[in-house]
GROMACS .gro file of N, CA, C and O in nm:
model
  548
    1MET      N    1  -5.343  -2.343   2.959
    1MET     CA    2  -5.299  -2.432   2.854
    1MET      C    3  -5.415  -2.526   2.821
    1MET      O    4  -5.473  -2.586   2.910
    2THR      N    5  -5.442  -2.539   2.694
    2THR     CA    6  -5.553  -2.624   2.652
    2THR      C    7  -5.512  -2.771   2.659
    2THR      O    8  -5.393  -2.804   2.651
    3PRO      N    9  -5.610  -2.857   2.675
    3PRO     CA   10  -5.578  -3.001   2.679
    3PRO      C   11  -5.505  -3.049   2.554
    3PRO      O   12  -5.417  -3.134   2.561
    4ARG      N   13  -5.538  -2.990   2.440
    4ARG     CA   14  -5.474  -3.030   2.315
    4ARG      C   15  -5.325  -2.995   2.316
    4ARG      O   16  -5.241  -3.075   2.276
    5ILE      N   17  -5.290  -2.881   2.365
    5ILE     CA   18  -5.149  -2.840   2.373
    5ILE      C   19  -5.076  -2.926   2.475
    5ILE      O   20  -4.964  -2.970   2.452
    6LEU      N   21  -5.140  -2.953   2.588
    6LEU     CA   22  -5.079  -3.036   2.692
    6LEU      C   23  -5.049  -3.177   2.638
    6LEU      O   24  -4.940  -3.230   2.658
    7ILE      N   25  -5.143  -3.235   2.566
    7ILE     CA   26  -5.122  -3.368   2.508
    7ILE      C   27  -5.009  -3.363   2.406
    7ILE      O   28  -4.924  -3.451   2.403
    8SER      N   29  -5.004  -3.258   2.325
    8SER     CA   30  -4.896  -3.244   2.226
    8SER      C   31  -4.760  -3.236   2.295
    8SER      O   32  -4.663  -3.298   2.250
    9LEU      N   33  -4.751  -3.162   2.404
    9LEU     CA   34  -4.625  -3.151   2.477
    9LEU      C   35  -4.584  -3.285   2.538
    9LEU      O   36  -4.467  -3.322   2.536
   10LEU      N   37  -4.679  -3.357   2.593
   10LEU     CA   38  -4.649  -3.487   2.651
   10LEU      C   39  -4.601  -3.586   2.545
   10LEU      O   40  -4.509  -3.664   2.568
   11LEU      N   41  -4.665  -3.582   2.428
   11LEU     CA   42  -4.624  -3.671   2.319
   11LEU      C   43  -4.484  -3.637   2.269
   11LEU      O   44  -4.406  -3.725   2.233
   12LEU      N   45  -4.450  -3.509   2.266
   12LEU     CA   46  -4.315  -3.469   2.226
   12LEU      C   47  -4.211  -3.512   2.328
   12LEU      O   48  -4.099  -3.549   2.293
   13ALA      N   49  -4.245  -3.510   2.456
   13ALA     CA   50  -4.150  -3.547   2.561
   13ALA      C   51  -4.137  -3.698   2.577
   13ALA      O   52  -4.035  -3.747   2.624
   14ALA      N   53  -4.236  -3.774   2.535
   14ALA     CA   54  -4.236  -3.919   2.556
   14ALA      C   55  -4.115  -3.989   2.495
   14ALA      O   56  -4.054  -4.074   2.561
   15PRO      N   57  -4.072  -3.955   2.372
   15PRO     CA   58  -3.956  -4.026   2.318
   15PRO      C   59  -3.829  -4.005   2.401
   15PRO      O   60  -3.738  -4.084   2.396
   16LEU      N   61  -3.824  -3.899   2.479
   16LEU     CA   62  -3.705  -3.874   2.560
   16LEU      C   63  -3.698  -3.967   2.681
   16LEU      O   64  -3.591  -3.995   2.731
   17THR      N   65  -3.812  -4.018   2.726
   17THR     CA   66  -3.811  -4.103   2.845
   17THR      C   67  -3.844  -4.249   2.817
   17THR      O   68  -3.800  -4.336   2.890
   18LEU      N   69  -3.916  -4.279   2.713
   18LEU     CA   70  -3.958  -4.416   2.686
   18LEU      C   71  -3.845  -4.513   2.652
   18LEU      O   72  -3.847  -4.625   2.700
   19PRO      N   73  -3.745  -4.476   2.573
   19PRO     CA   74  -3.643  -4.576   2.541
   19PRO      C   75  -3.573  -4.633   2.663
   19PRO      O   76  -3.543  -4.750   2.668
   20ALA      N   77  -3.548  -4.552   2.762
   20ALA     CA   78  -3.482  -4.603   2.882
   20ALA      C   79  -3.571  -4.703   2.954
   20ALA      O   80  -3.523  -4.801   3.010
   21MET      N   81  -3.701  -4.683   2.951
   21MET     CA   82  -3.792  -4.774   3.018
   21MET      C   83  -3.817  -4.898   2.934
   21MET      O   84  -3.847  -5.004   2.987
   22ALA      N   85  -3.804  -4.889   2.802
   22ALA     CA   86  -3.838  -5.000   2.714
   22ALA      C   87  -3.728  -5.106   2.706
   22ALA      O   88  -3.752  -5.214   2.657
   23GLN      N   89  -3.610  -5.077   2.752
   23GLN     CA   90  -3.501  -5.173   2.742
   23GLN      C   91  -3.528  -5.293   2.833
   23GLN      O   92  -3.567  -5.280   2.947
   24ASP      N   93  -3.500  -5.412   2.780
   24ASP     CA   94  -3.522  -5.535   2.854
   24ASP      C   95  -3.391  -5.589   2.913
   24ASP      O   96  -3.385  -5.703   2.955
   25GLY      N   97  -3.288  -5.512   2.914
   25GLY     CA   98  -3.159  -5.559   2.963
   25GLY      C   99  -3.074  -5.608   2.848
   25GLY      O  100  -3.111  -5.597   2.731
   26PRO      N  101  -2.959  -5.664   2.878
   26PRO     CA  102  -2.869  -5.708   2.772
   26PRO      C  103  -2.928  -5.823   2.692
   26PRO      O  104  -3.001  -5.906   2.745
   27ALA      N  105  -2.893  -5.826   2.565
   27ALA     CA  106  -2.941  -5.934   2.479
   27ALA      C  107  -2.879  -6.066   2.522
   27ALA      O  108  -2.764  -6.072   2.563
   28ARG      N  109  -2.957  -6.172   2.515
   28ARG     CA  110  -2.907  -6.306   2.550
   28ARG      C  111  -2.821  -6.357   2.436
   28ARG      O  112  -2.855  -6.340   2.319
   29PRO      N  113  -2.712  -6.424   2.469
   29PRO     CA  114  -2.627  -6.477   2.362
   29PRO      C  115  -2.695  -6.591   2.287
   29PRO      O  116  -2.776  -6.664   2.344
   30ASP      N  117  -2.661  -6.605   2.161
   30ASP     CA  118  -2.717  -6.713   2.080
   30ASP      C  119  -2.630  -6.838   2.093
   30ASP      O  120  -2.524  -6.836   2.156
   31GLY      N  121  -2.675  -6.947   2.035
   31GLY     CA  122  -2.606  -7.075   2.046
   31GLY      C  123  -2.464  -7.071   1.993
   31GLY      O  124  -2.373  -7.131   2.052
   32LYS      N  125  -2.442  -7.002   1.883
   32LYS     CA  126  -2.308  -6.995   1.825
   32LYS      C  127  -2.212  -6.923   1.919
   32LYS      O  128  -2.099  -6.966   1.939
   33THR      N  129  -2.257  -6.814   1.978
   33THR     CA  130  -2.175  -6.738   2.072
   33THR      C  131  -2.146  -6.821   2.197
   33THR      O  132  -2.033  -6.824   2.246
   34LEU      N  133  -2.248  -6.888   2.249
   34LEU     CA  134  -2.229  -6.973   2.367
   34LEU      C  135  -2.133  -7.088   2.338
   34LEU      O  136  -2.050  -7.123   2.421
   35TYR      N  137  -2.144  -7.146   2.219
   35TYR     CA  138  -2.054  -7.253   2.180
   35TYR      C  139  -1.910  -7.201   2.176
   35TYR      O  140  -1.818  -7.265   2.228
   36ALA      N  141  -1.891  -7.087   2.113
   36ALA     CA  142  -1.756  -7.030   2.102
   36ALA      C  143  -1.696  -7.005   2.240
   36ALA      O  144  -1.578  -7.030   2.262
   37LYS      N  145  -1.777  -6.959   2.332
   37LYS     CA  146  -1.728  -6.925   2.466
   37LYS      C  147  -1.705  -7.049   2.554
   37LYS      O  148  -1.610  -7.052   2.632
   38ASN      N  149  -1.789  -7.150   2.543
   38ASN     CA  150  -1.788  -7.261   2.638
   38ASN      C  151  -1.740  -7.395   2.581
   38ASN      O  152  -1.702  -7.482   2.659
   39CYS      N  153  -1.742  -7.412   2.450
   39CYS     CA  154  -1.719  -7.545   2.393
   39CYS      C  155  -1.605  -7.552   2.293
   39CYS      O  156  -1.540  -7.656   2.280
   40ALA      N  157  -1.582  -7.444   2.220
   40ALA     CA  158  -1.489  -7.448   2.107
   40ALA      C  159  -1.345  -7.476   2.147
   40ALA      O  160  -1.269  -7.533   2.068
   41ALA      N  161  -1.305  -7.440   2.268
   41ALA     CA  162  -1.167  -7.466   2.308
   41ALA      C  163  -1.135  -7.614   2.302
   41ALA      O  164  -1.023  -7.654   2.267
   42CYS      N  165  -1.229  -7.697   2.333
   42CYS     CA  166  -1.208  -7.843   2.330
   42CYS      C  167  -1.260  -7.906   2.201
   42CYS      O  168  -1.191  -7.983   2.135
   43HIS      N  169  -1.383  -7.876   2.166
   43HIS     CA  170  -1.447  -7.939   2.050
   43HIS      C  171  -1.417  -7.867   1.920
   43HIS      O  172  -1.457  -7.915   1.814
   44GLN      N  173  -1.346  -7.754   1.928
   44GLN     CA  174  -1.302  -7.673   1.815
   44GLN      C  175  -1.417  -7.599   1.748
   44GLN      O  176  -1.531  -7.642   1.753
   45ALA      N  177  -1.383  -7.486   1.688
   45ALA     CA  178  -1.483  -7.401   1.624
   45ALA      C  179  -1.553  -7.474   1.509
   45ALA      O  180  -1.670  -7.449   1.480
   46ASN      N  181  -1.482  -7.567   1.446
   46ASN     CA  182  -1.540  -7.641   1.333
   46ASN      C  183  -1.611  -7.769   1.377
   46ASN      O  184  -1.657  -7.847   1.295
   47GLY      N  185  -1.617  -7.794   1.509
   47GLY     CA  186  -1.686  -7.912   1.561
   47GLY      C  187  -1.611  -8.042   1.543
   47GLY      O  188  -1.665  -8.149   1.572
   48ARG      N  189  -1.486  -8.038   1.499
   48ARG     CA  190  -1.411  -8.161   1.470
   48ARG      C  191  -1.335  -8.216   1.590
   48ARG      O  192  -1.276  -8.322   1.581
   49GLY      N  193  -1.335  -8.144   1.702
   49GLY     CA  194  -1.268  -8.192   1.821
   49GLY      C  195  -1.119  -8.205   1.802
   49GLY      O  196  -1.062  -8.155   1.705
   50ILE      N  197  -1.055  -8.273   1.895
   50ILE     CA  198  -0.912  -8.303   1.888
   50ILE      C  199  -0.899  -8.453   1.906
   50ILE      O  200  -0.928  -8.506   2.015
   51PRO      N  201  -0.861  -8.525   1.800
   51PRO     CA  202  -0.854  -8.671   1.807
   51PRO      C  203  -0.774  -8.720   1.928
   51PRO      O  204  -0.666  -8.670   1.956
   52GLY      N  205  -0.831  -8.814   1.998
   52GLY     CA  206  -0.767  -8.872   2.115
   52GLY      C  207  -0.785  -8.791   2.242
   52GLY      O  208  -0.750  -8.837   2.350
   53ALA      N  209  -0.839  -8.670   2.230
   53ALA     CA  210  -0.856  -8.587   2.348
   53ALA      C  211  -1.002  -8.542   2.367
   53ALA      O  212  -1.060  -8.562   2.473
   54PHE      N  213  -1.059  -8.481   2.264
   54PHE     CA  214  -1.195  -8.427   2.272
   54PHE      C  215  -1.273  -8.472   2.149
   54PHE      O  216  -1.228  -8.450   2.037
   55PRO      N  217  -1.388  -8.535   2.169
   55PRO     CA  218  -1.461  -8.592   2.055
   55PRO      C  219  -1.516  -8.486   1.961
   55PRO      O  220  -1.549  -8.374   2.001
   56ALA      N  221  -1.523  -8.526   1.836
   56ALA     CA  222  -1.585  -8.441   1.734
   56ALA      C  223  -1.735  -8.434   1.760
   56ALA      O  224  -1.797  -8.532   1.802
   57LEU      N  225  -1.793  -8.319   1.736
   57LEU     CA  226  -1.938  -8.303   1.742
   57LEU      C  227  -1.997  -8.309   1.602
   57LEU      O  228  -2.115  -8.340   1.585
   58ALA      N  229  -1.915  -8.280   1.502
   58ALA     CA  230  -1.959  -8.292   1.363
   58ALA      C  231  -1.983  -8.439   1.332
   58ALA      O  232  -1.896  -8.523   1.354
   59GLY      N  233  -2.102  -8.471   1.287
   59GLY     CA  234  -2.136  -8.609   1.253
   59GLY      C  235  -2.143  -8.702   1.373
   59GLY      O  236  -2.134  -8.822   1.358
   60ASN      N  237  -2.164  -8.650   1.491
   60ASN     CA  238  -2.166  -8.728   1.613
   60ASN      C  239  -2.305  -8.789   1.634
   60ASN      O  240  -2.404  -8.717   1.651
   61ASP      N  241  -2.313  -8.922   1.632
   61ASP     CA  242  -2.442  -8.990   1.647
   61ASP      C  243  -2.505  -8.965   1.784
   61ASP      O  244  -2.627  -8.954   1.795
   62PHE      N  245  -2.424  -8.959   1.889
   62PHE     CA  246  -2.479  -8.933   2.022
   62PHE      C  247  -2.545  -8.796   2.027
   62PHE      O  248  -2.656  -8.781   2.078
   63LEU      N  249  -2.479  -8.695   1.971
   63LEU     CA  250  -2.533  -8.559   1.968
   63LEU      C  251  -2.665  -8.556   1.891
   63LEU      O  252  -2.754  -8.479   1.925
   64ALA      N  253  -2.677  -8.640   1.792
   64ALA     CA  254  -2.799  -8.645   1.711
   64ALA      C  255  -2.912  -8.721   1.780
   64ALA      O  256  -3.025  -8.720   1.733
   65GLY      N  257  -2.882  -8.784   1.891
   65GLY     CA  258  -2.981  -8.866   1.960
   65GLY      C  259  -3.083  -8.787   2.040
   65GLY      O  260  -3.108  -8.669   2.014
   66ALA      N  261  -3.137  -8.852   2.140
   66ALA     CA  262  -3.245  -8.794   2.220
   66ALA      C  263  -3.200  -8.667   2.293
   66ALA      O  264  -3.094  -8.667   2.356
   67PRO      N  265  -3.279  -8.560   2.283
   67PRO     CA  266  -3.243  -8.436   2.351
   67PRO      C  267  -3.215  -8.454   2.501
   67PRO      O  268  -3.127  -8.389   2.556
   68VAL      N  269  -3.289  -8.543   2.567
   68VAL     CA  270  -3.270  -8.564   2.710
   68VAL      C  271  -3.129  -8.616   2.739
   68VAL      O  272  -3.067  -8.580   2.838
   69GLU      N  273  -3.076  -8.700   2.651
   69GLU     CA  274  -2.942  -8.756   2.670
   69GLU      C  275  -2.833  -8.650   2.652
   69GLU      O  276  -2.738  -8.644   2.731
   70VAL      N  277  -2.845  -8.570   2.547
   70VAL     CA  278  -2.742  -8.467   2.526
   70VAL      C  279  -2.752  -8.357   2.632
   70VAL      O  280  -2.650  -8.302   2.674
   71ALA      N  281  -2.872  -8.328   2.678
   71ALA     CA  282  -2.887  -8.230   2.787
   71ALA      C  283  -2.820  -8.281   2.914
   71ALA      O  284  -2.757  -8.204   2.988
   72THR      N  285  -2.830  -8.410   2.938
   72THR     CA  286  -2.768  -8.469   3.057
   72THR      C  287  -2.617  -8.449   3.057
   72THR      O  288  -2.557  -8.423   3.162
   73VAL      N  289  -2.556  -8.456   2.940
   73VAL     CA  290  -2.411  -8.436   2.932
   73VAL      C  291  -2.373  -8.295   2.976
   73VAL      O  292  -2.278  -8.276   3.051
   74LEU      N  293  -2.448  -8.196   2.933
   74LEU     CA  294  -2.418  -8.059   2.977
   74LEU      C  295  -2.451  -8.039   3.125
   74LEU      O  296  -2.382  -7.964   3.194
   75LEU      N  297  -2.553  -8.106   3.172
   75LEU     CA  298  -2.593  -8.090   3.312
   75LEU      C  299  -2.503  -8.164   3.411
   75LEU      O  300  -2.484  -8.117   3.522
   76LYS      N  301  -2.449  -8.278   3.370
   76LYS     CA  302  -2.370  -8.359   3.463
   76LYS      C  303  -2.225  -8.379   3.422
   76LYS      O  304  -2.144  -8.427   3.501
   77GLY      N  305  -2.191  -8.347   3.297
   77GLY     CA  306  -2.059  -8.377   3.247
   77GLY      C  307  -2.052  -8.522   3.202
   77GLY      O  308  -2.146  -8.599   3.221
   78ARG      N  309  -1.938  -8.558   3.143
   78ARG     CA  310  -1.923  -8.696   3.094
   78ARG      C  311  -1.776  -8.718   3.063
   78ARG      O  312  -1.716  -8.640   2.990
   79GLY      N  313  -1.720  -8.824   3.115
   79GLY     CA  314  -1.579  -8.848   3.093
   79GLY      C  315  -1.498  -8.730   3.145
   79GLY      O  316  -1.512  -8.691   3.259
   80GLY      N  317  -1.419  -8.670   3.059
   80GLY     CA  318  -1.341  -8.554   3.098
   80GLY      C  319  -1.413  -8.421   3.079
   80GLY      O  320  -1.359  -8.315   3.111
   81MET      N  321  -1.536  -8.427   3.030
   81MET     CA  322  -1.610  -8.302   3.007
   81MET      C  323  -1.673  -8.254   3.137
   81MET      O  324  -1.739  -8.331   3.207
   82PRO      N  325  -1.656  -8.125   3.168
   82PRO     CA  326  -1.717  -8.072   3.290
   82PRO      C  327  -1.867  -8.057   3.276
   82PRO      O  328  -1.921  -8.059   3.166
   83ASP      N  329  -1.934  -8.042   3.390
   83ASP     CA  330  -2.076  -8.010   3.383
   83ASP      C  331  -2.090  -7.858   3.376
   83ASP      O  332  -2.004  -7.785   3.424
   84PHE      N  333  -2.196  -7.815   3.313
   84PHE     CA  334  -2.223  -7.672   3.299
   84PHE      C  335  -2.352  -7.633   3.372
   84PHE      O  336  -2.410  -7.530   3.345
   85SER      N  337  -2.396  -7.717   3.464
   85SER     CA  338  -2.524  -7.696   3.531
   85SER      C  339  -2.528  -7.567   3.612
   85SER      O  340  -2.635  -7.508   3.628
   86ALA      N  341  -2.416  -7.521   3.662
   86ALA     CA  342  -2.415  -7.399   3.742
   86ALA      C  343  -2.387  -7.275   3.658
   86ALA      O  344  -2.427  -7.165   3.696
   87SER      N  345  -2.319  -7.292   3.545
   87SER     CA  346  -2.277  -7.174   3.469
   87SER      C  347  -2.365  -7.140   3.350
   87SER      O  348  -2.363  -7.026   3.303
   88LEU      N  349  -2.444  -7.234   3.300
   88LEU     CA  350  -2.537  -7.206   3.191
   88LEU      C  351  -2.679  -7.235   3.237
   88LEU      O  352  -2.703  -7.339   3.298
   89ASP      N  353  -2.769  -7.143   3.209
   89ASP     CA  354  -2.908  -7.170   3.246
   89ASP      C  355  -2.973  -7.258   3.139
   89ASP      O  356  -2.911  -7.292   3.037
   90ASP      N  357  -3.096  -7.299   3.163
   90ASP     CA  358  -3.163  -7.394   3.075
   90ASP      C  359  -3.180  -7.340   2.933
   90ASP      O  360  -3.163  -7.414   2.836
   91ALA      N  361  -3.211  -7.213   2.920
   91ALA     CA  362  -3.227  -7.153   2.787
   91ALA      C  363  -3.093  -7.151   2.713
   91ALA      O  364  -3.088  -7.178   2.592
   92GLU      N  365  -2.985  -7.120   2.783
   92GLU     CA  366  -2.853  -7.119   2.720
   92GLU      C  367  -2.812  -7.260   2.677
   92GLU      O  368  -2.756  -7.278   2.569
   93MET      N  369  -2.840  -7.358   2.761
   93MET     CA  370  -2.809  -7.496   2.724
   93MET      C  371  -2.888  -7.537   2.600
   93MET      O  372  -2.834  -7.601   2.510
   94ALA      N  373  -3.014  -7.501   2.596
   94ALA     CA  374  -3.097  -7.533   2.480
   94ALA      C  375  -3.040  -7.466   2.354
   94ALA      O  376  -3.034  -7.528   2.248
   95GLU      N  377  -2.996  -7.342   2.367
   95GLU     CA  378  -2.938  -7.269   2.254
   95GLU      C  379  -2.812  -7.337   2.202
   95GLU      O  380  -2.796  -7.359   2.082
   96VAL      N  381  -2.719  -7.369   2.292
   96VAL     CA  382  -2.591  -7.427   2.249
   96VAL      C  383  -2.612  -7.569   2.193
   96VAL      O  384  -2.550  -7.607   2.094
   97LEU      N  385  -2.700  -7.646   2.254
   97LEU     CA  386  -2.728  -7.780   2.202
   97LEU      C  387  -2.795  -7.773   2.065
   97LEU      O  388  -2.760  -7.849   1.974
   98SER      N  389  -2.889  -7.683   2.050
   98SER     CA  390  -2.957  -7.667   1.921
   98SER      C  391  -2.858  -7.624   1.813
   98SER      O  392  -2.863  -7.673   1.699
   99TYR      N  393  -2.766  -7.534   1.849
   99TYR     CA  394  -2.663  -7.492   1.754
   99TYR      C  395  -2.576  -7.611   1.711
   99TYR      O  396  -2.556  -7.635   1.591
  100ALA      N  397  -2.526  -7.687   1.806
  100ALA     CA  398  -2.438  -7.799   1.774
  100ALA      C  399  -2.512  -7.906   1.694
  100ALA      O  400  -2.454  -7.967   1.604
  101ARG      N  401  -2.639  -7.929   1.726
  101ARG     CA  402  -2.716  -8.032   1.658
  101ARG      C  403  -2.754  -7.994   1.514
  101ARG      O  404  -2.799  -8.077   1.437
  102SER      N  405  -2.731  -7.866   1.479
  102SER     CA  406  -2.767  -7.822   1.343
  102SER      C  407  -2.647  -7.763   1.268
  102SER      O  408  -2.665  -7.700   1.165
  103SER      N  409  -2.526  -7.783   1.319
  103SER     CA  410  -2.406  -7.727   1.256
  103SER      C  411  -2.315  -7.838   1.204
  103SER      O  412  -2.328  -7.954   1.244
  104TRP      N  413  -2.219  -7.800   1.118
  104TRP     CA  414  -2.114  -7.890   1.068
  104TRP      C  415  -2.172  -8.015   1.001
  104TRP      O  416  -2.117  -8.123   1.013
  105GLY      N  417  -2.282  -7.998   0.932
  105GLY     CA  418  -2.345  -8.111   0.864
  105GLY      C  419  -2.445  -8.187   0.949
  105GLY      O  420  -2.514  -8.275   0.898
  106ASN      N  421  -2.453  -8.157   1.079
  106ASN     CA  422  -2.552  -8.221   1.165
  106ASN      C  423  -2.690  -8.171   1.126
  106ASN      O  424  -2.708  -8.054   1.094
  107ARG      N  425  -2.788  -8.257   1.132
  107ARG     CA  426  -2.924  -8.220   1.092
  107ARG      C  427  -3.028  -8.263   1.194
  107ARG      O  428  -3.135  -8.311   1.159
  108SER      N  429  -2.997  -8.246   1.320
  108SER     CA  430  -3.091  -8.285   1.425
  108SER      C  431  -3.176  -8.166   1.467
  108SER      O  432  -3.137  -8.051   1.448
  109GLY      N  433  -3.289  -8.196   1.527
  109GLY     CA  434  -3.381  -8.092   1.570
  109GLY      C  435  -3.330  -8.013   1.689
  109GLY      O  436  -3.235  -8.053   1.758
  110ALA      N  437  -3.395  -7.903   1.712
  110ALA     CA  438  -3.361  -7.815   1.823
  110ALA      C  439  -3.395  -7.882   1.956
  110ALA      O  440  -3.480  -7.971   1.964
  111VAL      N  441  -3.328  -7.837   2.060
  111VAL     CA  442  -3.358  -7.878   2.196
  111VAL      C  443  -3.427  -7.759   2.262
  111VAL      O  444  -3.381  -7.646   2.252
  112SER      N  445  -3.538  -7.783   2.330
  112SER     CA  446  -3.613  -7.673   2.391
  112SER      C  447  -3.566  -7.648   2.535
  112SER      O  448  -3.512  -7.737   2.601
  113THR      N  449  -3.591  -7.527   2.579
  113THR     CA  450  -3.562  -7.491   2.718
  113THR      C  451  -3.639  -7.583   2.812
  113THR      O  452  -3.586  -7.626   2.915
  114GLN      N  453  -3.762  -7.617   2.776
  114GLN     CA  454  -3.844  -7.703   2.860
  114GLN      C  455  -3.784  -7.843   2.873
  114GLN      O  456  -3.791  -7.904   2.980
  115GLU      N  457  -3.723  -7.894   2.766
  115GLU     CA  458  -3.659  -8.026   2.773
  115GLU      C  459  -3.540  -8.024   2.868
  115GLU      O  460  -3.520  -8.117   2.946
  116VAL      N  461  -3.461  -7.917   2.861
  116VAL     CA  462  -3.345  -7.906   2.951
  116VAL      C  463  -3.393  -7.890   3.095
  116VAL      O  464  -3.342  -7.957   3.186
  117LEU      N  465  -3.491  -7.805   3.117
  117LEU     CA  466  -3.545  -7.785   3.252
  117LEU      C  467  -3.601  -7.915   3.309
  117LEU      O  468  -3.576  -7.948   3.426
  118ALA      N  469  -3.674  -7.991   3.228
  118ALA     CA  470  -3.730  -8.118   3.276
  118ALA      C  471  -3.618  -8.213   3.316
  118ALA      O  472  -3.629  -8.281   3.420
  119GLN      N  473  -3.510  -8.216   3.240
  119GLN     CA  474  -3.399  -8.305   3.275
  119GLN      C  475  -3.324  -8.254   3.398
  119GLN      O  476  -3.282  -8.331   3.483
  120ARG      N  477  -3.308  -8.123   3.410
  120ARG     CA  478  -3.246  -8.065   3.530
  120ARG      C  479  -3.327  -8.106   3.653
  120ARG      O  480  -3.272  -8.148   3.755
  121ASN      N  481  -3.458  -8.096   3.643
  121ASN     CA  482  -3.546  -8.135   3.754
  121ASN      C  483  -3.538  -8.285   3.782
  121ASN      O  484  -3.535  -8.327   3.898
  122ALA      N  485  -3.535  -8.366   3.676
  122ALA     CA  486  -3.527  -8.512   3.694
  122ALA      C  487  -3.397  -8.550   3.764
  122ALA      O  488  -3.393  -8.645   3.843
  123LEU      N  489  -3.290  -8.478   3.735
  123LEU     CA  490  -3.160  -8.504   3.798
  123LEU      C  491  -3.146  -8.436   3.933
  123LEU      O  492  -3.043  -8.448   3.999
  124GLN      N  493  -3.249  -8.361   3.971
  124GLN     CA  494  -3.253  -8.287   4.098
  124GLN      C  495  -3.135  -8.192   4.112
  124GLN      O  496  -3.072  -8.182   4.217
  125LEU      N  497  -3.109  -8.117   4.005
  125LEU     CA  498  -3.002  -8.018   4.006
  125LEU      C  499  -3.061  -7.880   4.028
  125LEU      O  500  -3.168  -7.848   3.975
  126PRO      N  501  -2.992  -7.794   4.104
  126PRO     CA  502  -3.042  -7.658   4.127
  126PRO      C  503  -3.029  -7.573   4.001
  126PRO      O  504  -2.953  -7.609   3.910
  127PRO      N  505  -3.100  -7.461   3.996
  127PRO     CA  506  -3.085  -7.370   3.882
  127PRO      C  507  -2.942  -7.319   3.872
  127PRO      O  508  -2.866  -7.321   3.970
  128ALA      N  509  -2.905  -7.271   3.755
  128ALA     CA  510  -2.772  -7.215   3.734
  128ALA      C  511  -2.748  -7.099   3.829
  128ALA      O  512  -2.837  -7.018   3.854
  129SER      N  513  -2.628  -7.093   3.882
  129SER     CA  514  -2.592  -6.987   3.978
  129SER      C  515  -2.523  -6.871   3.910
  129SER      O  516  -2.503  -6.767   3.971
  130ARG      N  517  -2.481  -6.888   3.787
  130ARG     CA  518  -2.409  -6.787   3.712
  130ARG      C  519  -2.267  -6.765   3.764
  130ARG      O  520  -2.204  -6.667   3.734
  131SER      N  521  -2.219  -6.855   3.844
  131SER     CA  522  -2.083  -6.843   3.896
  131SER      C  523  -1.983  -6.865   3.783
  131SER      O  524  -1.997  -6.957   3.705
  132ARG      N  525  -1.883  -6.780   3.777
  132ARG     CA  526  -1.781  -6.800   3.674
  132ARG      C  527  -1.700  -6.925   3.702
  132ARG      O  528  -1.626  -6.973   3.618
  133PHE      N  529  -1.713  -6.979   3.824
  133PHE     CA  530  -1.646  -7.104   3.858
  133PHE      C  531  -1.743  -7.219   3.857
  133PHE      O  532  -1.714  -7.324   3.913
  134GLY      N  533  -1.859  -7.201   3.794
  134GLY     CA  534  -1.963  -7.302   3.798
  134GLY      C  535  -1.928  -7.432   3.728
  134GLY      O  536  -1.953  -7.538   3.779
  135ASN      N  537  -1.870  -7.424   3.607
  135ASN     CA  538  -1.835  -7.549   3.541
  135ASN      C  539  -1.702  -7.599   3.595
  135ASN      O  540  -1.613  -7.523   3.624
  136GLN      N  541  -1.693  -7.726   3.614
  136GLN     CA  542  -1.582  -7.783   3.687
  136GLN      C  543  -1.471  -7.826   3.592
  136GLN      O  544  -1.446  -7.943   3.571
  137HIS      N  545  -1.398  -7.729   3.536
  137HIS     CA  546  -1.284  -7.758   3.449
  137HIS      C  547  -1.165  -7.792   3.536
  137HIS      O  548  -1.135  -7.728   3.630
   0.00000   0.00000   0.00000
């Protein structure tokens, strides 16, 4: 078999094996999906909350404030809100915060994974464990 034929055969066989190797695992959820799964039950899909029970995120001045402050709420909880430090990793927290800060008329900037990680470290919290019982509802 000539080298040219061998190379042609290898190139023909490559598409059969490469896709399985090229996969990076499941796609990470976006901020909207994370919000729907973790936040909407209380704060509602429209961000308006439930008066007297769960605060609105739409037009919320605190949410529009410093990224470190809003990240702290997800990392430690606040009032009746549970912490999500064990169930959401830093990238997921950044995604959901960025989504909320730019939805329902909110016009605040994105929160970066590095900002959430820095605050997690400042609060001396361990990385997310992915436990389905991680957030303390």
